[in-house]
Amino acid sequence: MSIFKGSGVAIVTPMRDNGEVDYEGFAKLLEFQIAEGTDAIIVCGTTGESSTLTLEEHAEVIRYCVKTVAGRIPVVAGTGSNCTETAIHLSKEAQESGADGLLLVSPYYNKATQNGLYAHFKAVADSVKLPIILYNVPSRTGCNIAPETILRLCTDVENIVGVKEASGNIGQIAHLAAIGAGMEEGHSKVDIYSGNDDQIVPIMSLGGIGVISVLGNVAPAQTHEICQKYLDGDAKGSCRMQLEAMELCNALFSEVNPIPVKKALSLMGMIGGTLRRPLTEMEPANVQRLEKAMRGYGLL
């Protein structure tokens, strides 16, 4: 059974000016997401600056998120690492905290082989009972999870259920959908989520069941509706909303994520825009582009 369908927000981790996690601001964001109809919270992912959180902070942010959400929608915890033992440790911590599922990014920098990826993900999955979504984002990790490897993991390992596909390679995603289809009548063996906000509808048209979204941080109701319309059979309406969001989607990736989305939330008065180094403040020209896109989308 799928962990969720629809729009899962890859939520930011607010920081205070002194660099500490802003838990008060985080609670505000979580309540905003739930009130606006987001279908799931994905905490401590790329957008949550997980790579600069200490292990203690990482575990505490997940605990706080689970406690604050209090079962109202699923919480999926990002617990991936390029060290298998670290990923196992974080995954066990998330399970103990009450997370509903895990998101495991492919090991970065190591550039494992496909057999190495299989062994890594299986070892983490075998250490917990939670359902797991793999995260394929080769532009950040330098390592692509092949469709055959994803299908093999979803077939062999009971609690690996899907993938967040952020390769941007529609042909590869179509191949995954094709080889994963037909395992059960009317149900793919692999739950596919778009990992790119500009490809929600294209990926759902290939059998995807939703998105893990950056856009959802600032436009949760609209991102939910893009997915829900498609799930309800209104492909044209979903496509129209996807196209209306394109200028904002592009502006949110005019610099490396999560720099623009944190600036956007700051412009909306939701949180401060503080980032942890090595991320730095957004360039003025890109701030102007972002503001223009937000005004055009009705957010300012």
Coordinates of C-alpha atoms in Angstrom, one line a residue:
M1 CA 0.0 0.0 0.0
S2 CA 1.3 3.5 -0.9
I3 CA 2.6 5.7 1.9
F4 CA 0.6 8.6 0.3
K5 CA -0.8 9.8 -2.9
G6 CA -0.8 13.4 -4.1
S7 CA 1.5 16.2 -2.9
G8 CA 4.1 15.6 -0.3
V9 CA 6.0 18.8 0.6
A10 CA 9.8 18.6 0.9
I11 CA 9.7 20.9 3.8
V12 CA 12.4 23.4 4.7
T13 CA 14.1 23.5 8.0
P14 CA 13.8 27.1 9.4
M15 CA 16.9 28.5 11.0
R16 CA 17.4 31.4 13.4
D17 CA 19.9 34.1 12.7
N18 CA 22.4 32.3 15.0
G19 CA 22.1 29.2 12.9
E20 CA 20.0 27.1 15.3
V21 CA 16.9 25.3 14.2
D22 CA 13.8 27.5 14.6
Y23 CA 11.3 25.0 16.0
E24 CA 8.7 27.7 16.6
G25 CA 8.9 28.6 12.9
F26 CA 8.9 25.0 11.9
A27 CA 5.6 24.4 13.8
K28 CA 4.1 27.4 12.0
L29 CA 5.0 25.9 8.6
L30 CA 3.7 22.4 9.6
E31 CA 0.3 23.9 10.6
F32 CA 0.2 25.9 7.4
Q33 CA 0.8 22.8 5.3
I34 CA -1.9 20.8 7.0
A35 CA -4.4 23.6 6.8
E36 CA -3.8 24.0 3.1
G37 CA -4.3 20.3 2.2
T38 CA -0.8 18.9 1.8
D39 CA -1.0 15.1 1.6
A40 CA 2.3 14.3 3.4
I41 CA 5.3 16.0 5.1
I42 CA 8.8 14.9 3.9
V43 CA 11.2 16.1 6.6
C44 CA 15.0 16.3 6.5
G45 CA 15.3 16.0 2.8
T46 CA 17.5 18.1 0.5
T47 CA 15.2 21.1 0.9
G48 CA 15.4 20.6 4.7
E49 CA 19.2 21.1 4.5
S50 CA 19.8 17.6 6.0
S51 CA 23.4 17.5 4.8
T52 CA 24.3 20.3 7.3
L53 CA 22.3 19.0 10.3
T54 CA 24.2 17.1 12.9
L55 CA 23.0 13.6 13.6
E56 CA 21.4 14.9 16.9
E57 CA 19.6 17.7 15.1
H58 CA 18.5 15.4 12.3
A59 CA 16.9 13.0 14.8
E60 CA 15.3 15.9 16.8
V61 CA 13.8 17.6 13.8
I62 CA 12.1 14.4 12.8
R63 CA 10.9 13.8 16.3
Y64 CA 9.5 17.3 16.5
C65 CA 7.8 17.0 13.1
V66 CA 6.1 13.7 14.1
K67 CA 5.0 15.1 17.4
T68 CA 3.6 18.3 15.9
V69 CA 1.8 16.6 13.0
A70 CA 0.4 14.1 15.4
G71 CA -0.9 11.6 12.9
R72 CA -3.0 14.1 10.9
I73 CA -1.1 13.3 7.7
P74 CA 1.9 11.0 7.0
V75 CA 5.4 12.0 7.9
V76 CA 8.2 10.6 5.7
A77 CA 11.6 11.1 7.1
G78 CA 14.7 11.6 5.0
T79 CA 17.3 9.2 6.5
G80 CA 19.7 8.6 3.6
S81 CA 23.4 8.8 3.7
N82 CA 26.5 7.9 1.7
C83 CA 27.4 5.7 4.7
T84 CA 25.2 2.6 5.1
E85 CA 25.7 2.4 8.8
T86 CA 24.7 6.1 9.2
A87 CA 21.6 5.6 7.1
I88 CA 20.7 2.6 9.3
H89 CA 21.2 4.6 12.5
L90 CA 19.0 7.5 11.2
S91 CA 16.4 5.2 9.9
K92 CA 16.1 3.4 13.3
E93 CA 15.8 6.7 15.0
A94 CA 13.1 7.8 12.7
Q95 CA 11.2 4.6 13.2
E96 CA 11.4 5.0 17.0
S97 CA 10.1 8.6 16.6
G98 CA 7.0 7.4 14.9
A99 CA 7.6 8.4 11.3
D100 CA 5.2 6.8 8.8
G101 CA 7.9 6.1 6.1
L102 CA 11.4 6.9 5.0
L103 CA 13.0 8.6 2.1
L104 CA 16.5 7.2 1.2
V105 CA 18.7 9.2 -1.2
S106 CA 21.2 7.3 -3.2
P107 CA 24.7 7.4 -1.7
Y108 CA 26.5 10.5 -2.9
Y109 CA 30.2 10.9 -3.7
N110 CA 31.0 7.2 -3.4
K111 CA 29.3 6.5 -6.8
A112 CA 28.4 3.0 -6.0
T113 CA 27.7 0.4 -8.7
Q114 CA 24.2 -0.9 -9.2
N115 CA 25.0 -4.0 -7.1
G116 CA 26.4 -1.6 -4.4
L117 CA 23.2 0.4 -4.5
Y118 CA 21.1 -2.7 -4.1
A119 CA 23.2 -3.9 -1.2
H120 CA 23.0 -0.5 0.5
F121 CA 19.3 0.0 0.2
K122 CA 18.5 -3.6 1.2
A123 CA 20.7 -3.3 4.3
V124 CA 18.9 -0.2 5.4
A125 CA 15.4 -1.6 4.6
D126 CA 16.2 -4.8 6.5
S127 CA 17.0 -2.8 9.6
V128 CA 13.5 -1.3 9.9
K129 CA 9.9 -2.1 9.3
L130 CA 8.8 1.2 7.8
P131 CA 7.9 1.5 4.1
I132 CA 10.7 3.2 2.1
I133 CA 10.8 5.5 -0.9
L134 CA 14.1 5.6 -2.8
Y135 CA 15.3 9.0 -4.0
N136 CA 17.0 9.2 -7.4
V137 CA 18.7 12.6 -8.0
P138 CA 21.9 12.0 -10.0
S139 CA 22.5 15.7 -10.5
R140 CA 23.3 15.9 -6.8
T141 CA 24.7 12.5 -6.0
G142 CA 26.6 11.7 -9.1
C143 CA 24.9 8.3 -9.1
N144 CA 21.9 7.1 -11.1
I145 CA 19.6 4.3 -9.8
A146 CA 18.8 2.3 -12.9
P147 CA 15.1 1.4 -13.4
E148 CA 16.0 -2.3 -13.3
T149 CA 17.7 -1.8 -9.8
I150 CA 14.6 0.1 -8.6
L151 CA 12.3 -2.7 -9.7
R152 CA 14.6 -5.3 -8.3
L153 CA 14.5 -3.6 -4.9
C154 CA 10.7 -3.1 -4.9
T155 CA 10.3 -6.7 -5.9
D156 CA 12.8 -8.3 -3.5
V157 CA 12.4 -6.1 -0.4
E158 CA 8.9 -6.0 1.0
N159 CA 9.2 -2.5 2.6
I160 CA 10.8 -0.7 -0.4
V161 CA 7.7 0.6 -2.1
G162 CA 8.6 3.4 -4.5
V163 CA 10.9 6.1 -5.8
K164 CA 11.1 9.8 -5.9
E165 CA 12.4 10.3 -9.5
A166 CA 14.3 13.5 -9.9
S167 CA 16.6 12.4 -12.7
G168 CA 14.7 14.7 -15.1
N169 CA 15.0 11.9 -17.6
I170 CA 11.4 11.2 -18.8
G171 CA 12.5 8.4 -21.0
Q172 CA 14.1 6.6 -18.1
I173 CA 11.0 7.2 -15.9
A174 CA 8.8 5.8 -18.7
H175 CA 11.0 2.7 -18.9
L176 CA 10.7 2.2 -15.1
A177 CA 6.9 2.6 -15.4
A178 CA 6.8 0.1 -18.3
I179 CA 8.9 -2.6 -16.6
G180 CA 7.1 -2.1 -13.2
A181 CA 3.6 -2.3 -14.6
G182 CA 1.4 -5.4 -14.7
M183 CA 2.9 -7.0 -11.6
E184 CA -0.5 -6.9 -10.0
E185 CA -3.8 -6.2 -11.8
G186 CA -4.2 -2.4 -12.0
H187 CA -1.2 -1.7 -9.8
S188 CA 2.4 -1.0 -10.5
K189 CA 5.1 -2.7 -8.5
V190 CA 6.7 0.7 -8.0
D191 CA 5.1 3.9 -6.6
I192 CA 6.6 6.7 -8.7
Y193 CA 6.6 10.2 -7.3
S194 CA 7.8 13.2 -9.4
G195 CA 10.9 14.8 -7.8
N196 CA 10.7 17.8 -10.0
D197 CA 7.8 20.4 -9.8
D198 CA 7.9 21.1 -13.5
Q199 CA 7.2 17.4 -14.3
I200 CA 4.3 16.5 -12.0
V201 CA 1.8 16.0 -14.8
P202 CA 4.2 14.3 -17.2
I203 CA 5.2 11.8 -14.6
M204 CA 1.6 11.2 -13.4
S205 CA 0.7 10.6 -17.0
L206 CA 3.1 7.7 -16.9
G207 CA 1.5 6.2 -13.8
G208 CA 3.0 8.3 -11.1
I209 CA 0.9 8.9 -8.0
G210 CA 2.1 12.3 -6.9
V211 CA 5.0 14.6 -6.2
I212 CA 7.6 15.3 -3.4
S213 CA 7.6 19.0 -3.9
V214 CA 9.5 22.2 -3.3
L215 CA 6.7 24.3 -4.8
G216 CA 4.4 22.9 -2.1
N217 CA 6.3 25.0 0.6
V218 CA 4.9 28.2 -0.8
A219 CA 1.8 27.0 -2.7
P220 CA 0.6 23.9 -0.9
A221 CA -3.1 24.1 -1.9
Q222 CA -2.2 24.6 -5.5
T223 CA 0.3 21.7 -5.6
H224 CA -2.2 19.4 -3.9
E225 CA -4.8 20.4 -6.5
I226 CA -2.5 19.7 -9.4
C227 CA -2.1 16.1 -8.2
Q228 CA -5.7 15.7 -7.0
K229 CA -7.2 16.8 -10.3
Y230 CA -5.0 14.2 -12.1
L231 CA -6.0 11.5 -9.7
D232 CA -9.6 12.4 -10.1
G233 CA -9.4 12.1 -13.9
D234 CA -9.2 15.8 -14.8
A235 CA -6.0 15.6 -16.7
K236 CA -6.7 18.8 -18.6
G237 CA -7.4 20.8 -15.4
S238 CA -4.2 19.4 -13.8
C239 CA -2.2 20.2 -16.9
R240 CA -3.5 23.8 -16.9
M241 CA -2.5 24.3 -13.3
Q242 CA 0.9 22.8 -14.0
L243 CA 1.5 25.3 -16.8
E244 CA 0.3 28.2 -14.7
A245 CA 2.9 27.3 -12.1
M246 CA 5.9 27.0 -14.5
E247 CA 7.3 30.5 -14.1
L248 CA 7.3 30.1 -10.3
C249 CA 8.7 26.6 -10.5
N250 CA 11.6 27.9 -12.6
A251 CA 12.2 30.9 -10.3
L252 CA 12.3 28.5 -7.3
F253 CA 15.2 26.7 -9.0
S254 CA 17.0 29.8 -10.4
E255 CA 19.7 29.0 -7.7
V256 CA 20.4 25.8 -5.9
N257 CA 17.6 24.5 -3.8
P258 CA 16.7 25.5 -1.0
I259 CA 18.1 29.0 -1.4
P260 CA 15.1 30.4 -3.5
V261 CA 12.3 28.6 -1.5
K262 CA 13.6 29.9 1.8
K263 CA 13.8 33.4 0.3
A264 CA 10.2 33.0 -0.9
L265 CA 8.9 31.9 2.5
S266 CA 10.8 34.9 4.0
L267 CA 9.1 37.2 1.5
M268 CA 5.7 35.7 2.5
G269 CA 6.5 36.5 6.1
M270 CA 6.5 32.8 7.1
I271 CA 10.0 32.4 8.3
G272 CA 13.4 34.0 8.3
G273 CA 15.5 33.1 5.2
T274 CA 18.7 32.0 7.1
L275 CA 20.7 29.3 5.4
R276 CA 23.6 27.2 6.6
R277 CA 26.9 27.5 4.9
P278 CA 28.0 26.6 2.3
L279 CA 24.7 28.0 1.0
T280 CA 24.5 31.8 0.8
E281 CA 22.0 34.5 0.2
M282 CA 20.2 34.7 -3.1
E283 CA 21.6 37.0 -5.8
P284 CA 19.6 40.3 -6.1
A285 CA 18.7 39.7 -9.8
N286 CA 17.3 36.3 -8.9
V287 CA 15.3 37.8 -6.0
Q288 CA 13.7 40.2 -8.4
R289 CA 12.8 37.2 -10.7
L290 CA 11.4 35.3 -7.8
E291 CA 9.3 38.2 -6.6
K292 CA 7.9 38.8 -10.0
A293 CA 6.9 35.1 -10.3
M294 CA 5.3 35.1 -6.9
R295 CA 3.3 38.2 -7.7
G296 CA 2.1 36.6 -10.9
Y297 CA 1.1 33.5 -9.0
G298 CA -0.8 35.5 -6.4
L299 CA 1.6 34.8 -3.5
L300 CA 2.6 38.5 -2.9

